[in-house]
Amino acid sequence: MENVFNIPQLSGNLRKELLQSAAEQFGTPLYVYDLERIEARFNALKQAFAGRKALVCYALKANSNLSVIKKLASLESGADCVSLGEIKRAVMAGIPKYKIIYSGVGKQDFEIKEAISLGILFINVESKEEMLRVEACARELGISARISIRVNPDIDPQTHPYISTGLKENKFGVSIEEAKGMYLHAHNAEFLEPIGIHFHIGSQLTKLKPIAESAQKIAQLTQSLLALKIDIKFFDIGGGIGITYSDESTISPYDYAQAILAELRGLDVTIVCEPGRFIVGNSGVFLTKVLYQKENQGKRFVIVDGAMNDLIRPSLYAAYHQILALKNMESKGEAEVAGPICESGDYLGKNIVLPHCERGDILAVLSAGAYGFSMASNYNTRPRCAEVVVENGKIRLVRKRESFEDLIALEKEYL
Ligand code: LLP
């Protein structure tokens, strides 16, 4: 398929003409997802573990649009969920309950009970206290809860500190020592069934070594648990594989799988992985329209209709997203692409090389399929934008643009 921009972040269906017509048909700001690219990314990862017992559980938090999840369900994906809401989305989109896992540091009783009642694959517990809550909920229900314990291997994942989760100073998981005690407790508990072990050291990982080192530590722990007759069946390696936003090289699914498998020699476990960004990140584009162009004492600003409430990654992490003008590619130098929100931090890109922009021109913000819409808000009473998918060359609406009425629906009766 043609890739007009000839850059790795865009491929498949996301052609310039198609994006332009999506913007014209559905308005801006707008998210566009390429379902065929999502399929290819999912299959690449699944394929890397072929011949092994493995389950890819897509991390819904990256992009939880029901149509995206439905596509992944049709490819036999499982789901990694971090709230009851996400579990409900997964079920609604057709992910079988026995392929759903539930992670997160702050699960509440009502969520735990619902997860146990639904019969999901397992709950990833993150602390001793949480495990005791899971046990209490399971006893109340009279149903044994399948659990896995999230172990914090204390390894530097070499990523942005906000998305680094596997160091001892991070709030996630428990130490190897504590995990041992927890497994012994769970093993002897009437309503707990410890069937898995879990680690996740961070997101947007571009280096394999920290992942392999973590897998090695956790595999050793698994060996010692098996020696105690604690029957660990699932080895959950978390998510985190990075993508190319600019020109960074990333981890190939094959190398990833090989590195994990090398550490698992001799262990008869099902590998579970929880990729989010890897599957959807480069499969999505955020489209926004130029409203104004201005110069402030020598600095060029292109003011667009998309803002930090639509795509917060640049504001929150100073994350870089490549931005391209769809009509005219001739460079006129650098500009800050900024939104209409009343904060200096409201920008989609700084030092972005762009052509001269005219009112109405469409800009494509690349690699926006992960943590884009799923982190959107209504800040400044801005309705969240619409989402469309492209499949078989056709563009289809999968979430309507919110209206002002939607925004005030839960307030107006109190006026
Ligand atoms: N599993 C667990 C336990 C996680 O905490 C996460 C992400 C994933 C899987 C999926 O990670 P991925 O494969 O997408 O890297 N909002 C940030 C990313 C936060 C990631 C949080 N946890 C961003 O926009 O970069």
XYZ file of N, CA, C and O in Angstrom, residues 132-283:
608
model
N -5.131 -9.417 50.567
C -6.051 -9.774 51.646
C -7.478 -9.315 51.328
O -8.450 -9.974 51.675
N -7.592 -8.179 50.636
C -8.935 -7.718 50.214
C -9.513 -8.699 49.190
O -10.698 -9.031 49.242
N -8.665 -9.132 48.251
C -9.140 -10.077 47.229
C -9.611 -11.351 47.928
O -10.672 -11.902 47.620
N -8.836 -11.769 48.936
C -9.206 -12.990 49.662
C -10.551 -12.801 50.370
O -11.432 -13.663 50.294
N -10.712 -11.634 51.025
C -11.968 -11.374 51.750
C -13.152 -11.341 50.780
O -14.215 -11.907 51.065
N -12.964 -10.696 49.641
C -14.052 -10.615 48.646
C -14.389 -12.006 48.129
O -15.569 -12.348 47.968
N -13.365 -12.812 47.885
C -13.582 -14.160 47.354
C -14.350 -14.999 48.381
O -15.283 -15.727 48.035
N -13.960 -14.856 49.647
C -14.643 -15.627 50.704
C -16.109 -15.228 50.757
O -16.996 -16.083 50.850
N -16.347 -13.920 50.714
C -17.725 -13.421 50.755
C -18.568 -14.026 49.635
O -19.725 -14.374 49.825
N -17.944 -14.129 48.467
C -18.668 -14.653 47.303
C -18.712 -16.179 47.291
O -19.491 -16.794 46.559
N -17.815 -16.774 48.059
C -17.727 -18.234 48.055
C -17.103 -18.763 46.766
O -17.336 -19.903 46.362
N -16.308 -17.916 46.117
C -15.638 -18.334 44.874
C -14.138 -18.102 45.049
O -13.721 -17.021 45.476
N -13.356 -19.071 44.715
C -11.911 -18.904 44.830
C -11.407 -17.915 43.761
O -11.858 -17.954 42.620
N -10.478 -17.034 44.156
C -9.978 -16.021 43.205
C -8.619 -16.436 42.665
O -7.686 -16.694 43.428
N -8.508 -16.437 41.332
C -7.207 -16.720 40.709
C -6.387 -15.434 40.724
O -6.875 -14.390 40.284
N -5.183 -15.537 41.255
C -4.359 -14.331 41.309
C -2.961 -14.562 40.745
O -2.499 -15.693 40.605
N -2.356 -13.419 40.448
C -0.967 -13.385 40.047
C -0.399 -12.224 40.858
O -1.124 -11.281 41.183
N 0.872 -12.279 41.234
C 1.422 -11.189 42.037
C 2.385 -10.365 41.187
O 3.240 -10.927 40.489
N 2.192 -9.051 41.235
C 3.081 -8.185 40.472
C 4.362 -7.952 41.266
O 4.329 -7.370 42.351
N 5.445 -8.410 40.704
C 6.728 -8.300 41.379
C 7.489 -7.127 40.769
O 7.538 -6.962 39.555
N 8.054 -6.323 41.650
C 8.834 -5.168 41.199
C 10.306 -5.593 41.200
O 10.911 -5.741 42.258
N 10.892 -5.779 40.024
C 12.251 -6.347 39.987
C 13.359 -5.351 40.299
O 14.525 -5.723 40.346
N 12.998 -4.082 40.519
C 13.971 -3.019 40.778
C 15.019 -2.937 39.670
O 16.222 -3.068 39.913
N 14.514 -2.720 38.473
C 15.401 -2.591 37.311
C 15.032 -1.314 36.561
O 13.845 -1.025 36.373
N 16.060 -0.549 36.172
C 15.812 0.706 35.474
C 15.438 0.430 34.012
O 16.252 -0.075 33.246
N 14.217 0.781 33.617
C 13.795 0.478 32.250
C 14.315 1.469 31.214
O 14.098 1.305 30.020
N 14.989 2.523 31.674
C 15.551 3.547 30.785
C 14.493 4.203 29.898
O 14.616 4.253 28.681
N 13.439 4.667 30.543
C 12.403 5.395 29.806
C 12.054 6.660 30.601
O 12.695 6.980 31.609
N 11.047 7.400 30.153
C 10.617 8.622 30.845
C 10.211 8.292 32.285
O 9.506 7.314 32.507
N 10.677 9.085 33.273
C 10.383 8.744 34.669
C 8.888 8.590 34.972
O 8.521 7.803 35.845
N 8.014 9.313 34.257
C 6.582 9.210 34.529
C 6.023 7.848 34.128
O 4.957 7.455 34.585
N 6.704 7.170 33.220
C 6.165 5.886 32.753
C 7.126 4.737 33.058
O 7.122 3.699 32.439
N 7.971 4.986 34.083
C 8.884 3.958 34.563
C 8.247 3.347 35.805
O 7.868 4.065 36.730
N 8.111 2.030 35.828
C 7.312 1.429 36.907
C 8.011 0.295 37.648
O 7.444 -0.273 38.560
N 9.218 -0.068 37.227
C 9.835 -1.257 37.811
C 11.012 -0.980 38.733
O 11.866 -1.831 38.942
N 11.061 0.239 39.294
C 12.124 0.546 40.250
C 11.531 0.542 41.651
O 10.339 0.820 41.825
N 12.386 0.294 42.652
C 11.811 0.169 43.995
C 11.173 1.465 44.489
O 10.313 1.440 45.354
N 11.575 2.617 43.908
C 10.923 3.862 44.346
C 9.543 4.054 43.706
O 8.820 4.972 44.051
N 9.170 3.213 42.759
C 7.856 3.322 42.129
C 6.795 2.612 42.978
O 7.116 1.689 43.722
N 5.541 3.048 42.816
C 4.472 2.507 43.673
C 4.032 1.099 43.283
O 3.178 0.515 43.945
N 4.587 0.563 42.224
C 4.033 -0.664 41.658
C 4.642 -1.949 42.210
O 5.851 -2.046 42.387
N 3.788 -2.926 42.431
C 4.245 -4.270 42.766
C 4.884 -4.392 44.133
O 4.853 -3.470 44.958
N 5.459 -5.570 44.396
C 6.111 -5.844 45.678
C 7.502 -6.415 45.392
O 7.758 -6.923 44.300
N 8.356 -6.368 46.404
C 9.722 -6.881 46.201
C 9.690 -8.407 46.079
O 8.707 -9.060 46.465
N 10.775 -8.955 45.589
C 10.858 -10.404 45.436
C 10.665 -11.088 46.793
O 9.929 -12.070 46.914
N 11.276 -10.524 47.818
C 11.153 -11.104 49.159
C 9.706 -11.127 49.632
O 9.199 -12.138 50.104
N 9.059 -9.968 49.489
C 7.671 -9.885 49.950
C 6.786 -10.828 49.137
O 5.868 -11.447 49.668
N 7.083 -10.915 47.839
C 6.272 -11.778 46.967
C 6.296 -13.218 47.469
O 5.261 -13.886 47.519
N 7.475 -13.663 47.899
C 7.585 -15.053 48.372
C 6.607 -15.312 49.518
O 5.872 -16.301 49.512
N 6.610 -14.404 50.477
C 5.705 -14.541 51.622
C 4.248 -14.522 51.167
O 3.421 -15.299 51.666
N 3.953 -13.648 50.216
C 2.560 -13.544 49.738
C 2.134 -14.836 49.032
O 1.011 -15.300 49.187
N 3.052 -15.394 48.241
C 2.709 -16.646 47.551
C 2.427 -17.764 48.555
O 1.502 -18.549 48.385
N 3.235 -17.801 49.626
C 3.017 -18.856 50.624
C 1.647 -18.693 51.273
O 0.910 -19.652 51.453
N 1.313 -17.439 51.576
C -0.006 -17.178 52.169
C -1.109 -17.631 51.205
O -2.022 -18.358 51.590
N -0.986 -17.188 49.944
C -2.039 -17.490 48.957
C -2.159 -18.990 48.737
O -3.272 -19.526 48.596
N -1.030 -19.660 48.735
C -1.008 -21.106 48.509
C -1.828 -21.843 49.568
O -2.519 -22.820 49.284
N -1.746 -21.316 50.791
C -2.446 -21.978 51.897
C -3.853 -21.443 52.123
O -4.578 -21.960 52.960
N -4.226 -20.397 51.388
C -5.540 -19.774 51.628
C -6.631 -20.530 50.883
O -6.431 -20.955 49.742
N -7.768 -20.653 51.557
C -8.870 -21.427 50.971
C -9.433 -20.765 49.711
O -9.813 -21.436 48.762
N -9.448 -19.417 49.709
C -10.110 -18.726 48.597
C -9.165 -18.019 47.629
O -9.578 -17.160 46.876
N -7.886 -18.365 47.698
C -6.948 -17.776 46.734
C -6.246 -18.892 45.960
O -5.872 -19.918 46.531
N -6.070 -18.627 44.694
C -5.387 -19.605 43.849
C -4.257 -18.876 43.114
O -4.497 -18.198 42.108
N -3.037 -18.947 43.610
C -1.950 -18.206 42.934
C -1.480 -18.954 41.686
O -0.760 -19.938 41.785
N -1.900 -18.474 40.536
C -1.587 -19.215 39.304
C -0.626 -18.463 38.392
O -0.188 -18.995 37.387
N -0.322 -17.205 38.744
C 0.524 -16.437 37.826
C 1.553 -15.598 38.555
O 1.518 -15.425 39.776
N 2.485 -15.092 37.762
C 3.474 -14.151 38.283
C 3.588 -13.032 37.240
O 3.472 -13.286 36.039
N 3.785 -11.814 37.707
C 3.667 -10.666 36.810
C 4.749 -9.632 37.068
O 5.116 -9.374 38.213
N 5.258 -9.032 36.003
C 6.077 -7.827 36.146
C 5.791 -6.919 34.952
O 5.375 -7.379 33.889
N 5.984 -5.629 35.172
C 5.836 -4.643 34.084
C 6.732 -3.491 34.491
O 6.454 -2.807 35.473
N 7.818 -3.256 33.760
C 8.815 -2.297 34.264
C 8.666 -0.892 33.696
O 9.356 0.030 34.127
N 7.783 -0.716 32.731
C 7.600 0.634 32.209
C 7.062 0.608 30.799
O 6.823 -0.455 30.233
N 6.883 1.789 30.261
C 6.272 1.922 28.945
C 7.247 2.625 28.003
O 8.207 3.251 28.450
N 6.964 2.524 26.712
C 7.847 3.097 25.677
C 9.290 2.626 25.899
O 10.236 3.406 25.905
N 9.440 1.316 26.072
C 10.773 0.732 26.268
C 11.417 0.515 24.903
O 10.802 -0.057 24.002
N 12.636 0.982 24.776
C 13.318 0.804 23.498
C 14.563 -0.073 23.647
O 15.264 -0.333 22.687
N 14.827 -0.497 24.881
C 15.994 -1.362 25.129
C 15.523 -2.713 25.661
O 14.676 -2.776 26.560
N 16.132 -3.731 25.122
C 15.717 -5.084 25.478
C 16.323 -5.543 26.810
O 15.711 -6.325 27.549
N 17.534 -5.042 27.088
C 18.283 -5.573 28.234
C 17.496 -5.514 29.559
O 17.429 -6.520 30.276
N 16.898 -4.359 29.903
C 16.184 -4.334 31.188
C 15.018 -5.329 31.225
O 14.721 -5.886 32.287
N 14.393 -5.570 30.082
C 13.275 -6.531 30.050
C 13.827 -7.938 30.300
O 13.288 -8.702 31.103
N 14.927 -8.261 29.609
C 15.515 -9.598 29.773
C 15.988 -9.807 31.208
O 15.772 -10.872 31.797
N 16.601 -8.763 31.791
C 17.079 -8.891 33.183
C 15.921 -9.106 34.149
O 16.013 -9.902 35.074
N 14.824 -8.407 33.883
C 13.655 -8.580 34.749
C 13.104 -9.993 34.595
O 12.789 -10.662 35.582
N 13.004 -10.440 33.349
C 12.467 -11.789 33.096
C 13.328 -12.822 33.805
O 12.815 -13.785 34.381
N 14.635 -12.581 33.803
C 15.540 -13.533 34.454
C 15.269 -13.596 35.964
O 15.115 -14.675 36.531
N 15.158 -12.406 36.585
C 14.892 -12.377 38.033
C 13.574 -13.071 38.362
O 13.467 -13.828 39.313
N 12.565 -12.773 37.544
C 11.234 -13.308 37.838
C 11.179 -14.811 37.523
O 10.481 -15.571 38.199
N 11.935 -15.232 36.524
C 11.983 -16.667 36.214
C 12.627 -17.430 37.376
O 12.181 -18.520 37.749
N 13.669 -16.819 37.964
C 14.305 -17.475 39.126
C 13.315 -17.607 40.281
O 13.230 -18.648 40.933
N 12.581 -16.541 40.498
C 11.573 -16.586 41.563
C 10.541 -17.675 41.254
O 10.125 -18.433 42.136
N 10.138 -17.751 39.982
C 9.145 -18.762 39.584
C 9.677 -20.167 39.892
O 8.952 -21.008 40.424
N 10.958 -20.392 39.577
C 11.562 -21.706 39.868
C 11.442 -22.024 41.347
O 11.061 -23.130 41.728
N 11.748 -21.024 42.174
C 11.720 -21.329 43.607
C 10.284 -21.543 44.100
O 10.059 -22.319 45.027
N 9.302 -20.909 43.450
C 7.906 -21.129 43.847
C 7.460 -22.530 43.425
O 6.779 -23.232 44.176
N 7.881 -22.922 42.237
C 7.515 -24.259 41.756
C 8.105 -25.328 42.677
O 7.466 -26.339 42.966
N 9.310 -25.044 43.178
C 9.946 -25.994 44.090
C 9.130 -26.139 45.379
O 9.177 -27.170 46.037
N 8.388 -25.099 45.694
C 7.520 -25.148 46.889
C 6.137 -25.689 46.553
O 5.200 -25.565 47.332
N 6.007 -26.214 45.360
C 4.729 -26.797 44.874
C 3.653 -25.737 44.660
O 2.455 -26.016 44.718
N 4.094 -24.491 44.453
C 3.133 -23.441 44.097
C 3.077 -23.441 42.574
O 4.076 -23.168 41.903
N 1.912 -23.777 42.066
C 1.793 -24.120 40.655
C 1.596 -22.878 39.772
O 0.477 -22.526 39.400
N 2.699 -22.217 39.421
C 2.621 -21.015 38.582
C 2.445 -21.450 37.122
O 3.329 -22.086 36.544
N 1.309 -21.062 36.563
C 1.020 -21.466 35.175
C 1.228 -20.321 34.187
O 1.428 -20.538 33.000
N 1.100 -19.091 34.674
C 1.166 -17.935 33.765
C 2.334 -17.019 34.135
O 2.470 -16.622 35.295
N 3.129 -16.708 33.136
C 4.278 -15.827 33.326
C 3.961 -14.551 32.553
O 4.083 -14.501 31.335
N 3.523 -13.521 33.293
C 3.007 -12.304 32.661
C 4.125 -11.250 32.591
O 4.555 -10.722 33.622
N 4.559 -10.963 31.373
C 5.718 -10.080 31.181
C 5.340 -8.608 31.001
O 6.176 -7.780 30.646
N 4.057 -8.299 31.232
C 3.621 -6.901 31.136
C 3.602 -6.408 29.701
O 3.638 -7.184 28.744
N 3.554 -5.072 29.583
C 3.555 -4.473 28.240
C 4.824 -3.674 28.084
O 5.859 -4.033 28.648
N 4.750 -2.588 27.347
C 5.867 -1.644 27.351
C 6.701 -1.525 26.102
O 7.555 -0.635 26.041
N 6.531 -2.409 25.119
C 7.412 -2.280 23.944
C 7.175 -0.916 23.294
O 6.028 -0.533 23.026
N 8.270 -0.218 23.034
C 8.170 1.135 22.492
C 7.911 1.165 20.993
O 7.983 0.145 20.305
N 7.618 2.349 20.506
C 7.388 2.547 19.071
C 8.267 3.712 18.599
O 8.848 4.438 19.401
N 8.297 3.919 17.294
C 9.058 5.029 16.733
C 8.179 6.281 16.672
O 7.174 6.304 15.975
N 8.550 7.292 17.436
C 7.864 8.584 17.342
C 8.654 9.515 16.433
O 8.096 10.321 15.722
N 9.984 9.422 16.552
C 10.835 10.298 15.762
C 11.730 9.408 14.911
O 11.324 8.966 13.844
N 12.934 9.120 15.413
C 13.789 8.204 14.655
C 14.386 7.152 15.570
O 15.369 6.503 15.234
N 13.797 7.000 16.767
C 14.344 6.025 17.711
C 14.152 4.607 17.194
O 13.129 4.294 16.579
N 15.179 3.777 17.427
C 14.989 2.388 17.022
C 14.347 1.650 18.201
O 14.536 2.016 19.361
N 13.575 0.651 17.876
C 12.802 -0.014 18.922
C 13.098 -1.517 18.926
O 13.947 -1.991 18.189
N 12.339 -2.213 19.752
C 12.565 -3.647 19.926
C 11.695 -4.400 18.923
O 10.494 -4.120 18.819
N 12.267 -5.358 18.216
C 11.425 -6.114 17.279
C 10.699 -7.206 18.061
O 11.226 -7.731 19.047
N 9.474 -7.553 17.627
C 8.730 -8.600 18.328
C 9.530 -9.900 18.414
O 9.509 -10.570 19.436
N 10.278 -10.206 17.366
C 11.056 -11.451 17.360
C 12.125 -11.414 18.458
O 12.239 -12.345 19.268
N 12.892 -10.324 18.506
C 13.948 -10.219 19.527
C 13.349 -10.240 20.937
O 13.925 -10.814 21.863
N 12.227 -9.587 21.057
C 11.528 -9.530 22.354
C 11.183 -10.945 22.809
O 11.537 -11.370 23.918
N 10.526 -11.678 21.921
C 10.103 -13.040 22.265
C 11.311 -13.928 22.550
O 11.323 -14.673 23.530
N 12.343 -13.793 21.723
C 13.525 -14.631 21.933
C 14.189 -14.337 23.283
O 14.624 -15.254 23.980
N 14.252 -13.050 23.625
C 14.889 -12.678 24.896
C 14.116 -13.265 26.072
O 14.704 -13.766 27.037
N 12.805 -13.227 25.981
C 11.983 -13.779 27.073
C 12.147 -15.300 27.122
O 12.395 -15.881 28.187
N 12.033 -15.921 25.964
C 12.091 -17.385 25.916
C 13.439 -17.892 26.433
O 13.506 -18.924 27.103
N 14.493 -17.132 26.151
C 15.822 -17.544 26.610
C 15.870 -17.616 28.135
O 16.562 -18.458 28.706
N 15.134 -16.729 28.796
C 15.140 -16.722 30.263
C 14.219 -17.783 30.842
O 14.278 -18.091 32.022
N 13.324 -18.305 30.012
C 12.307 -19.234 30.513
C 12.660 -20.698 30.314
O 11.831 -21.558 30.583
N 13.843 -20.935 29.817
C 14.215 -22.324 29.499
C 13.871 -23.264 30.652
O 14.209 -23.001 31.798
N 13.139 -24.310 30.303
C 12.831 -25.312 31.322
C 11.557 -25.029 32.089
O 11.059 -25.877 32.814
N 11.009 -23.825 31.939
C 9.776 -23.502 32.675
C 8.564 -23.778 31.794
O 8.475 -23.246 30.685
N 7.649 -24.579 32.297
C 6.455 -24.889 31.518
C 5.333 -23.926 31.921
O 4.498 -24.244 32.765
N 5.383 -22.738 31.332
C 4.391 -21.715 31.684
C 3.786 -21.126 30.406
O 4.399 -21.205 29.338
N 2.601 -20.546 30.555
C 2.016 -19.796 29.436
C 2.492 -18.349 29.564
O 2.354 -17.735 30.628
N 3.051 -17.827 28.486
C 3.515 -16.442 28.522
C 2.321 -15.528 28.249
O 1.581 -15.731 27.280
N 2.148 -14.538 29.106
C 1.107 -13.532 28.878
C 1.835 -12.220 28.640
O 2.792 -11.909 29.350
N 1.440 -11.470 27.613
C 2.009 -10.125 27.496
C 0.876 -9.115 27.348
O -0.242 -9.465 26.969
N 1.179 -7.873 27.707
C 0.136 -6.840 27.820
C 0.496 -5.613 26.988
O 0.637 -4.514 27.520
N 0.663 -5.751 25.687
C 1.071 -4.596 24.879
C -0.095 -3.644 24.615
O -1.222 -4.073 24.370
N 0.194 -2.368 24.677
C -0.811 -1.372 24.320
C -0.286 -0.555 23.152
O -0.667 -0.729 21.995
N 0.680 0.312 23.472
C 1.233 1.241 22.495
C 1.754 0.540 21.233
O 1.563 1.024 20.127
N 2.406 -0.609 21.414
C 2.987 -1.309 20.269
C 1.927 -1.612 19.212
O 2.182 -1.547 18.012
N 0.726 -1.932 19.678
C -0.332 -2.335 18.738
C -1.016 -1.123 18.095
O -1.248 -1.100 16.891
N -1.311 -0.120 18.912
C -2.133 0.971 18.372
C -1.403 2.293 18.115
O -1.910 3.146 17.385
N -0.216 2.455 18.708
C 0.463 3.763 18.656
C 0.625 4.319 17.260
O 0.140 5.409 16.933
N 1.329 3.555 16.420
C 1.557 4.049 15.058
C 0.402 3.728 14.108
O 0.511 3.964 12.906
N -0.677 3.207 14.657
C -1.849 2.914 13.825
C -2.862 4.045 13.881
O -3.972 3.917 13.355
